[in-house]
Tab-separated table of N, CA and C in Angstrom:
chain	number	residue	atom	x	y	z
A	290	UNK	N	0.848	-1.181	0.000
A	290	UNK	CA	0.000	0.000	0.000
A	290	UNK	C	0.888	1.236	0.000
A	291	UNK	N	0.615	2.142	-0.926
A	291	UNK	CA	1.390	3.375	-1.056
A	291	UNK	C	0.452	4.562	-0.805
A	292	UNK	N	0.257	4.921	0.471
A	292	UNK	CA	-0.691	5.985	0.815
A	292	UNK	C	-0.211	7.371	0.404
A	293	UNK	N	1.031	7.488	-0.020
A	293	UNK	CA	1.521	8.769	-0.524
A	293	UNK	C	1.401	8.862	-2.039
A	294	UNK	N	0.972	7.794	-2.677
A	294	UNK	CA	0.861	7.764	-4.129
A	294	UNK	C	-0.445	7.133	-4.566
A	295	UNK	N	-0.332	5.978	-5.190
A	295	UNK	CA	-1.463	5.297	-5.808
A	295	UNK	C	-2.633	5.059	-4.852
A	296	UNK	N	-2.364	4.816	-3.601
A	296	UNK	CA	-3.410	4.489	-2.625
A	296	UNK	C	-3.790	5.647	-1.706
A	297	UNK	N	-3.479	6.864	-2.098
A	297	UNK	CA	-3.716	8.016	-1.213
A	297	UNK	C	-5.198	8.232	-0.904
A	298	UNK	N	-6.094	7.721	-1.753
A	298	UNK	CA	-7.526	7.843	-1.483
A	298	UNK	C	-7.919	7.188	-0.163
A	299	UNK	N	-7.153	6.204	0.274
A	299	UNK	CA	-7.483	5.491	1.515
A	299	UNK	C	-7.319	6.352	2.759
A	300	UNK	N	-6.595	7.447	2.640
A	300	UNK	CA	-6.416	8.350	3.778
A	300	UNK	C	-7.607	9.284	3.974
A	301	UNK	N	-8.439	9.421	2.946
A	301	UNK	CA	-9.592	10.319	3.021
A	301	UNK	C	-10.744	9.717	2.215
A	302	UNK	N	-11.402	8.728	2.774
A	302	UNK	CA	-12.482	8.052	2.061
A	302	UNK	C	-13.645	8.989	1.765
A	303	UNK	N	-14.009	9.829	2.723
A	303	UNK	CA	-15.103	10.787	2.501
A	303	UNK	C	-14.780	11.701	1.322
A	304	UNK	N	-13.595	12.313	1.357
A	304	UNK	CA	-13.204	13.251	0.314
A	304	UNK	C	-12.978	12.597	-1.034
A	305	UNK	N	-12.499	11.376	-1.024
A	305	UNK	CA	-12.192	10.681	-2.273
A	305	UNK	C	-13.418	10.051	-2.925
A	306	UNK	N	-14.445	9.781	-2.160
A	306	UNK	CA	-15.614	9.084	-2.693
A	306	UNK	C	-16.914	9.852	-2.457
A	307	UNK	N	-17.402	9.891	-1.240
A	307	UNK	CA	-18.716	10.485	-0.982
A	307	UNK	C	-18.788	11.963	-1.362
A	308	UNK	N	-17.758	12.738	-1.036
A	308	UNK	CA	-17.784	14.178	-1.324
A	308	UNK	C	-17.775	14.491	-2.818
A	309	UNK	N	-17.370	13.537	-3.652
A	309	UNK	CA	-17.350	13.764	-5.103
A	309	UNK	C	-18.488	13.019	-5.798
A	310	UNK	N	-19.445	12.514	-5.010
A	310	UNK	CA	-20.618	11.869	-5.579
A	310	UNK	C	-20.534	10.361	-5.693
A	311	UNK	N	-19.543	9.753	-5.066
A	311	UNK	CA	-19.404	8.300	-5.084
A	311	UNK	C	-19.710	7.710	-3.725
A	312	UNK	N	-19.260	6.487	-3.526
A	312	UNK	CA	-19.500	5.809	-2.253
A	312	UNK	C	-18.422	4.755	-2.037
A	313	UNK	N	-18.117	4.497	-0.772
A	313	UNK	CA	-17.155	3.466	-0.371
A	313	UNK	C	-17.826	2.627	0.702
A	314	UNK	N	-17.870	1.320	0.499
A	314	UNK	CA	-18.489	0.437	1.489
A	314	UNK	C	-17.522	-0.674	1.881
A	315	UNK	N	-17.754	-1.207	3.064
A	315	UNK	CA	-16.992	-2.373	3.510
A	315	UNK	C	-17.968	-3.493	3.833
A	316	UNK	N	-17.481	-4.702	3.702
A	316	UNK	CA	-18.219	-5.890	4.084
A	316	UNK	C	-17.594	-6.385	5.378
A	317	UNK	N	-18.430	-6.568	6.387
A	317	UNK	CA	-17.920	-6.990	7.694
A	317	UNK	C	-18.429	-8.381	8.045
A	318	UNK	N	-17.595	-9.090	8.789
A	318	UNK	CA	-17.963	-10.395	9.324
A	318	UNK	C	-17.456	-10.448	10.759
A	319	UNK	N	-18.361	-10.558	11.707
A	319	UNK	CA	-18.005	-10.607	13.132
A	319	UNK	C	-17.124	-9.426	13.530
A	320	UNK	N	-17.464	-8.234	13.023
A	320	UNK	CA	-16.724	-7.024	13.376
A	320	UNK	C	-15.420	-6.819	12.638
A	321	UNK	N	-15.070	-7.732	11.734
A	321	UNK	CA	-13.829	-7.624	10.960
A	321	UNK	C	-14.161	-7.198	9.531
A	322	UNK	N	-13.417	-6.232	8.994
A	322	UNK	CA	-13.590	-5.849	7.597
A	322	UNK	C	-12.995	-6.962	6.741
A	323	UNK	N	-13.845	-7.559	5.891
A	323	UNK	CA	-13.405	-8.685	5.064
A	323	UNK	C	-13.466	-8.376	3.572
A	324	UNK	N	-14.022	-7.210	3.228
A	324	UNK	CA	-14.107	-6.819	1.830
A	324	UNK	C	-14.446	-5.354	1.707
A	325	UNK	N	-14.276	-4.832	0.502
A	325	UNK	CA	-14.577	-3.422	0.241
A	325	UNK	C	-14.894	-3.239	-1.235
A	326	UNK	N	-15.585	-2.153	-1.527
A	326	UNK	CA	-15.858	-1.761	-2.912
A	326	UNK	C	-16.180	-0.272	-2.907
A	327	UNK	N	-15.895	0.393	-4.029
A	327	UNK	CA	-16.140	1.833	-4.116
A	327	UNK	C	-16.611	2.215	-5.511
A	328	UNK	N	-17.433	3.266	-5.549
A	328	UNK	CA	-17.857	3.879	-6.803
A	328	UNK	C	-17.336	5.305	-6.807
A	329	UNK	N	-16.956	5.774	-7.993
A	329	UNK	CA	-16.403	7.124	-8.102
A	329	UNK	C	-16.764	7.683	-9.478
A	330	UNK	N	-17.442	8.827	-9.530
A	330	UNK	CA	-17.804	9.399	-10.820
A	330	UNK	C	-16.582	9.715	-11.679
A	331	UNK	N	-16.717	9.429	-12.969
A	331	UNK	CA	-15.723	9.854	-13.957
A	331	UNK	C	-16.252	11.106	-14.631
A	332	UNK	N	-17.525	11.033	-15.072
A	332	UNK	CA	-18.183	12.155	-15.736
A	332	UNK	C	-19.678	12.053	-15.442
A	333	UNK	N	-20.139	12.826	-14.467
A	333	UNK	CA	-21.544	12.740	-14.058
A	333	UNK	C	-22.490	13.151	-15.177
A	334	UNK	N	-22.106	14.134	-15.994
A	334	UNK	CA	-22.990	14.589	-17.068
A	334	UNK	C	-23.280	13.488	-18.072
A	335	UNK	N	-22.277	12.688	-18.397
A	335	UNK	CA	-22.485	11.609	-19.367
A	335	UNK	C	-22.845	10.290	-18.693
A	336	UNK	N	-22.927	10.283	-17.363
A	336	UNK	CA	-23.351	9.100	-16.636
A	336	UNK	C	-22.321	7.991	-16.558
A	337	UNK	N	-21.040	8.356	-16.521
A	337	UNK	CA	-19.964	7.359	-16.459
A	337	UNK	C	-19.320	7.398	-15.080
A	338	UNK	N	-19.122	6.221	-14.502
A	338	UNK	CA	-18.399	6.152	-13.245
A	338	UNK	C	-17.420	4.992	-13.289
A	339	UNK	N	-16.555	4.956	-12.295
A	339	UNK	CA	-15.576	3.886	-12.199
A	339	UNK	C	-15.776	3.129	-10.897
A	340	UNK	N	-15.370	1.878	-10.904
A	340	UNK	CA	-15.335	1.079	-9.687
A	340	UNK	C	-13.893	1.022	-9.213
A	341	UNK	N	-13.717	1.081	-7.918
A	341	UNK	CA	-12.382	0.983	-7.332
A	341	UNK	C	-12.467	0.128	-6.075
A	342	UNK	N	-11.339	-0.379	-5.687
A	342	UNK	CA	-11.172	-1.023	-4.377
A	342	UNK	C	-12.062	-2.239	-4.146
A	343	UNK	N	-12.312	-3.040	-5.189
A	343	UNK	CA	-13.046	-4.284	-4.972
A	343	UNK	C	-12.059	-5.310	-4.435
A	344	UNK	N	-12.108	-5.498	-3.139
A	344	UNK	CA	-11.207	-6.432	-2.464
A	344	UNK	C	-12.008	-7.334	-1.541
A	345	UNK	N	-11.512	-8.548	-1.393
A	345	UNK	CA	-12.165	-9.541	-0.562
A	345	UNK	C	-11.085	-10.467	-0.005
A	346	UNK	N	-11.199	-10.806	1.263
A	346	UNK	CA	-10.248	-11.761	1.826
A	346	UNK	C	-10.299	-13.064	1.029
A	347	UNK	N	-9.138	-13.661	0.815
A	347	UNK	CA	-9.041	-14.874	-0.008
A	347	UNK	C	-9.975	-15.979	0.482
A	348	UNK	N	-10.136	-16.119	1.770
A	348	UNK	CA	-10.973	-17.203	2.300
A	348	UNK	C	-12.455	-17.023	1.962
A	349	UNK	N	-12.838	-15.823	1.510
A	349	UNK	CA	-14.239	-15.568	1.173
A	349	UNK	C	-14.517	-15.620	-0.324
A	350	UNK	N	-13.491	-15.891	-1.123
A	350	UNK	CA	-13.713	-16.002	-2.565
A	350	UNK	C	-14.555	-17.238	-2.847
A	351	UNK	N	-15.430	-17.102	-3.825
A	351	UNK	CA	-16.325	-18.178	-4.254
A	351	UNK	C	-17.348	-18.556	-3.173
A	352	UNK	N	-17.654	-17.593	-2.292
A	352	UNK	CA	-18.676	-17.824	-1.262
A	352	UNK	C	-19.929	-16.990	-1.508
A	353	UNK	N	-19.884	-16.107	-2.516
A	353	UNK	CA	-20.984	-15.188	-2.767
A	353	UNK	C	-20.728	-13.800	-2.218
A	354	UNK	N	-19.686	-13.634	-1.422
A	354	UNK	CA	-19.388	-12.322	-0.841
A	354	UNK	C	-19.014	-11.308	-1.921
A	355	UNK	N	-18.278	-11.740	-2.930
A	355	UNK	CA	-17.928	-10.844	-4.033
A	355	UNK	C	-19.159	-10.393	-4.792
A	356	UNK	N	-20.115	-11.304	-4.965
A	356	UNK	CA	-21.365	-10.940	-5.633
A	356	UNK	C	-22.140	-9.907	-4.824
A	357	UNK	N	-22.106	-10.021	-3.507
A	357	UNK	CA	-22.784	-9.026	-2.660
A	357	UNK	C	-22.214	-7.638	-2.944
A	358	UNK	N	-20.896	-7.537	-2.994
A	358	UNK	CA	-20.254	-6.241	-3.242
A	358	UNK	C	-20.527	-5.736	-4.657
A	359	UNK	N	-20.430	-6.615	-5.658
A	359	UNK	CA	-20.667	-6.190	-7.041
A	359	UNK	C	-22.131	-5.838	-7.254
A	360	UNK	N	-23.045	-6.636	-6.712
A	360	UNK	CA	-24.471	-6.324	-6.845
A	360	UNK	C	-24.779	-4.971	-6.216
A	361	UNK	N	-24.193	-4.701	-5.053
A	361	UNK	CA	-24.391	-3.401	-4.414
A	361	UNK	C	-23.923	-2.286	-5.346
A	362	UNK	N	-22.723	-2.426	-5.907
A	362	UNK	CA	-22.146	-1.367	-6.737
A	362	UNK	C	-22.976	-1.123	-7.995
A	363	UNK	N	-23.446	-2.183	-8.623
A	363	UNK	CA	-24.258	-2.018	-9.832
A	363	UNK	C	-25.600	-1.381	-9.506
A	364	UNK	N	-26.230	-1.814	-8.430
A	364	UNK	CA	-27.506	-1.217	-8.015
A	364	UNK	C	-27.315	0.250	-7.638
A	365	UNK	N	-26.269	0.555	-6.887
A	365	UNK	CA	-25.976	1.937	-6.508
A	365	UNK	C	-25.787	2.788	-7.760
A	366	UNK	N	-25.080	2.263	-8.738
A	366	UNK	CA	-24.809	2.998	-9.975
A	366	UNK	C	-26.094	3.314	-10.724
A	367	UNK	N	-26.942	2.320	-10.878
A	367	UNK	CA	-28.214	2.539	-11.588
A	367	UNK	C	-29.104	3.512	-10.817
A	368	UNK	N	-29.219	3.314	-9.519
A	368	UNK	CA	-30.068	4.166	-8.686
A	368	UNK	C	-29.622	5.622	-8.735
A	369	UNK	N	-28.332	5.841	-8.885
A	369	UNK	CA	-27.793	7.200	-8.908
A	369	UNK	C	-27.628	7.755	-10.316
A	370	UNK	N	-28.260	7.126	-11.300
A	370	UNK	CA	-28.352	7.674	-12.647
A	370	UNK	C	-27.174	7.428	-13.567
A	371	UNK	N	-26.331	6.494	-13.238
A	371	UNK	CA	-25.189	6.206	-14.114
A	371	UNK	C	-25.588	5.190	-15.176
A	372	UNK	N	-24.971	5.329	-16.362
A	372	UNK	CA	-25.305	4.487	-17.503
A	372	UNK	C	-24.151	3.600	-17.957
A	373	UNK	N	-22.958	3.885	-17.430
A	373	UNK	CA	-21.784	3.119	-17.873
A	373	UNK	C	-20.753	3.067	-16.748
A	374	UNK	N	-20.142	1.894	-16.607
A	374	UNK	CA	-19.060	1.694	-15.641
A	374	UNK	C	-17.786	1.383	-16.420
A	375	UNK	N	-16.709	2.072	-16.083
A	375	UNK	CA	-15.400	1.829	-16.688
A	375	UNK	C	-14.372	1.750	-15.569
A	376	UNK	N	-13.489	0.761	-15.638
A	376	UNK	CA	-12.427	0.687	-14.636
A	376	UNK	C	-11.245	-0.091	-15.180
A	377	UNK	N	-10.134	0.021	-14.474
A	377	UNK	CA	-8.899	-0.684	-14.802
A	377	UNK	C	-8.621	-1.694	-13.702
A	378	UNK	N	-8.075	-2.855	-14.095
A	378	UNK	CA	-7.776	-3.917	-13.133
A	378	UNK	C	-6.401	-4.507	-13.437
A	379	UNK	N	-5.626	-4.696	-12.397
A	379	UNK	CA	-4.280	-5.263	-12.523
A	379	UNK	C	-4.330	-6.568	-13.320
A	380	UNK	N	-3.442	-6.706	-14.288
A	380	UNK	CA	-3.446	-7.883	-15.163
A	380	UNK	C	-3.221	-9.189	-14.413
A	381	UNK	N	-2.685	-9.130	-13.224
A	381	UNK	CA	-2.420	-10.349	-12.449
A	381	UNK	C	-3.679	-10.945	-11.828
A	382	UNK	N	-4.793	-10.211	-11.831
A	382	UNK	CA	-6.006	-10.663	-11.145
A	382	UNK	C	-6.936	-11.447	-12.080
A	383	UNK	N	-6.444	-12.525	-12.658
A	383	UNK	CA	-7.211	-13.261	-13.668
A	383	UNK	C	-8.523	-13.830	-13.114
A	384	UNK	N	-8.547	-14.262	-11.874
A	384	UNK	CA	-9.790	-14.767	-11.280
A	384	UNK	C	-10.832	-13.644	-11.212
A	385	UNK	N	-10.400	-12.457	-10.830
A	385	UNK	CA	-11.315	-11.309	-10.780
A	385	UNK	C	-11.820	-10.966	-12.178
A	386	UNK	N	-10.964	-11.092	-13.187
A	386	UNK	CA	-11.377	-10.761	-14.553
A	386	UNK	C	-12.486	-11.702	-15.022
A	387	UNK	N	-12.383	-12.967	-14.697
A	387	UNK	CA	-13.463	-13.905	-15.042
A	387	UNK	C	-14.756	-13.522	-14.308
A	388	UNK	N	-14.617	-13.091	-13.065
A	388	UNK	CA	-15.767	-12.621	-12.282
A	388	UNK	C	-16.419	-11.429	-12.978
A	389	UNK	N	-15.634	-10.453	-13.410
A	389	UNK	CA	-16.175	-9.275	-14.096
A	389	UNK	C	-16.897	-9.689	-15.381
A	390	UNK	N	-16.288	-10.588	-16.129
A	390	UNK	CA	-16.881	-11.018	-17.398
A	390	UNK	C	-18.208	-11.739	-17.182
A	391	UNK	N	-18.356	-12.461	-16.082
A	391	UNK	CA	-19.647	-13.102	-15.778
A	391	UNK	C	-20.744	-12.058	-15.560
A	392	UNK	N	-20.375	-10.874	-15.147
A	392	UNK	CA	-21.330	-9.778	-14.980
A	392	UNK	C	-21.569	-9.023	-16.282
A	393	UNK	N	-20.873	-9.387	-17.338
A	393	UNK	CA	-21.059	-8.733	-18.627
A	393	UNK	C	-20.038	-7.661	-18.957
A	394	UNK	N	-19.077	-7.426	-18.070
A	394	UNK	CA	-18.029	-6.456	-18.373
A	394	UNK	C	-17.204	-6.963	-19.546
A	395	UNK	N	-16.836	-6.052	-20.433
A	395	UNK	CA	-16.030	-6.378	-21.602
A	395	UNK	C	-14.623	-5.845	-21.379
A	396	UNK	N	-13.653	-6.721	-21.594
A	396	UNK	CA	-12.249	-6.318	-21.434
A	396	UNK	C	-11.789	-5.592	-22.685
A	397	UNK	N	-11.118	-4.450	-22.473
A	397	UNK	CA	-10.608	-3.661	-23.585
A	397	UNK	C	-9.100	-3.647	-23.605
A	398	UNK	N	-8.529	-2.462	-23.661
A	398	UNK	CA	-7.089	-2.297	-23.795
A	398	UNK	C	-6.300	-2.590	-22.538
A	399	UNK	N	-5.022	-2.335	-22.651
A	399	UNK	CA	-4.086	-2.533	-21.552
A	399	UNK	C	-3.251	-1.265	-21.409
A	400	UNK	N	-2.856	-0.952	-20.184
A	400	UNK	CA	-1.979	0.197	-19.953
A	400	UNK	C	-0.909	-0.183	-18.938
A	401	UNK	N	0.183	0.545	-19.010
A	401	UNK	CA	1.278	0.382	-18.058
A	401	UNK	C	1.156	1.500	-17.027
A	402	UNK	N	1.275	1.171	-15.760
A	402	UNK	CA	1.158	2.150	-14.682
A	402	UNK	C	2.494	2.236	-13.956
A	403	UNK	N	2.965	3.459	-13.783
A	403	UNK	CA	4.154	3.714	-12.972
A	403	UNK	C	3.797	4.826	-12.004
A	404	UNK	N	3.647	4.459	-10.754
A	404	UNK	CA	3.256	5.406	-9.709
A	404	UNK	C	4.266	5.264	-8.586
A	405	UNK	N	5.240	6.158	-8.557
A	405	UNK	CA	6.301	6.046	-7.564
A	405	UNK	C	7.097	4.777	-7.799
A	406	UNK	N	7.174	3.940	-6.776
A	406	UNK	CA	7.906	2.676	-6.882
A	406	UNK	C	7.075	1.569	-7.524
A	407	UNK	N	5.783	1.807	-7.655
A	407	UNK	CA	4.889	0.793	-8.218
A	407	UNK	C	4.939	0.801	-9.739
A	408	UNK	N	5.080	-0.382	-10.320
A	408	UNK	CA	5.025	-0.546	-11.771
A	408	UNK	C	4.221	-1.805	-12.048
A	409	UNK	N	3.148	-1.648	-12.825
A	409	UNK	CA	2.304	-2.795	-13.141
A	409	UNK	C	1.484	-2.489	-14.384
A	410	UNK	N	0.797	-3.508	-14.884
A	410	UNK	CA	-0.061	-3.371	-16.059
A	410	UNK	C	-1.509	-3.573	-15.639
A	411	UNK	N	-2.415	-2.904	-16.366
A	411	UNK	CA	-3.841	-3.027	-16.069
A	411	UNK	C	-4.635	-3.232	-17.353
A	412	UNK	N	-5.718	-4.014	-17.239
A	412	UNK	CA	-6.690	-4.162	-18.312
A	412	UNK	C	-7.850	-3.208	-18.055
A	413	UNK	N	-8.438	-2.716	-19.142
A	413	UNK	CA	-9.624	-1.866	-19.087
A	413	UNK	C	-10.864	-2.758	-19.165
A	414	UNK	N	-11.879	-2.451	-18.359
A	414	UNK	CA	-13.161	-3.145	-18.393
A	414	UNK	C	-14.282	-2.111	-18.464
A	415	UNK	N	-15.365	-2.450	-19.183
A	415	UNK	CA	-16.500	-1.535	-19.293
A	415	UNK	C	-17.808	-2.322	-19.367
A	416	UNK	N	-18.867	-1.675	-18.894
A	416	UNK	CA	-20.207	-2.253	-18.934
A	416	UNK	C	-21.215	-1.126	-19.075
A	417	UNK	N	-22.116	-1.259	-20.060
A	417	UNK	CA	-23.239	-0.327	-20.159
A	417	UNK	C	-24.354	-0.860	-19.278
A	418	UNK	N	-24.930	0.030	-18.467
A	418	UNK	CA	-25.967	-0.388	-17.513
A	418	UNK	C	-27.359	-0.268	-18.126
């Protein structure tokens, strides 16, 4: 985690999400945060937003917990007037990519990211709502 660079949004969840018209939620189990997901507007006028921070503890994968978070995000997006979701996902997350595709997200291009000491590649995903 690089809170001075790529992950700086984690230091101010209100300012990074809710204050700009998005939302950040966590999934809890017995008082422990076990997952998270966030929505963040890209262009409110054209109805485009991005998803960020879809994370889930490994032990909860394939239990339906990921679907709870994704279903929440898609419902939140539609309810708040968005028509399209676009986001980037690290190329190493192949299991997550299959999950996105089951929801109808289409994989597009690839980009290289260099943020401070972090260097990685990401795939683009999009879905019209």
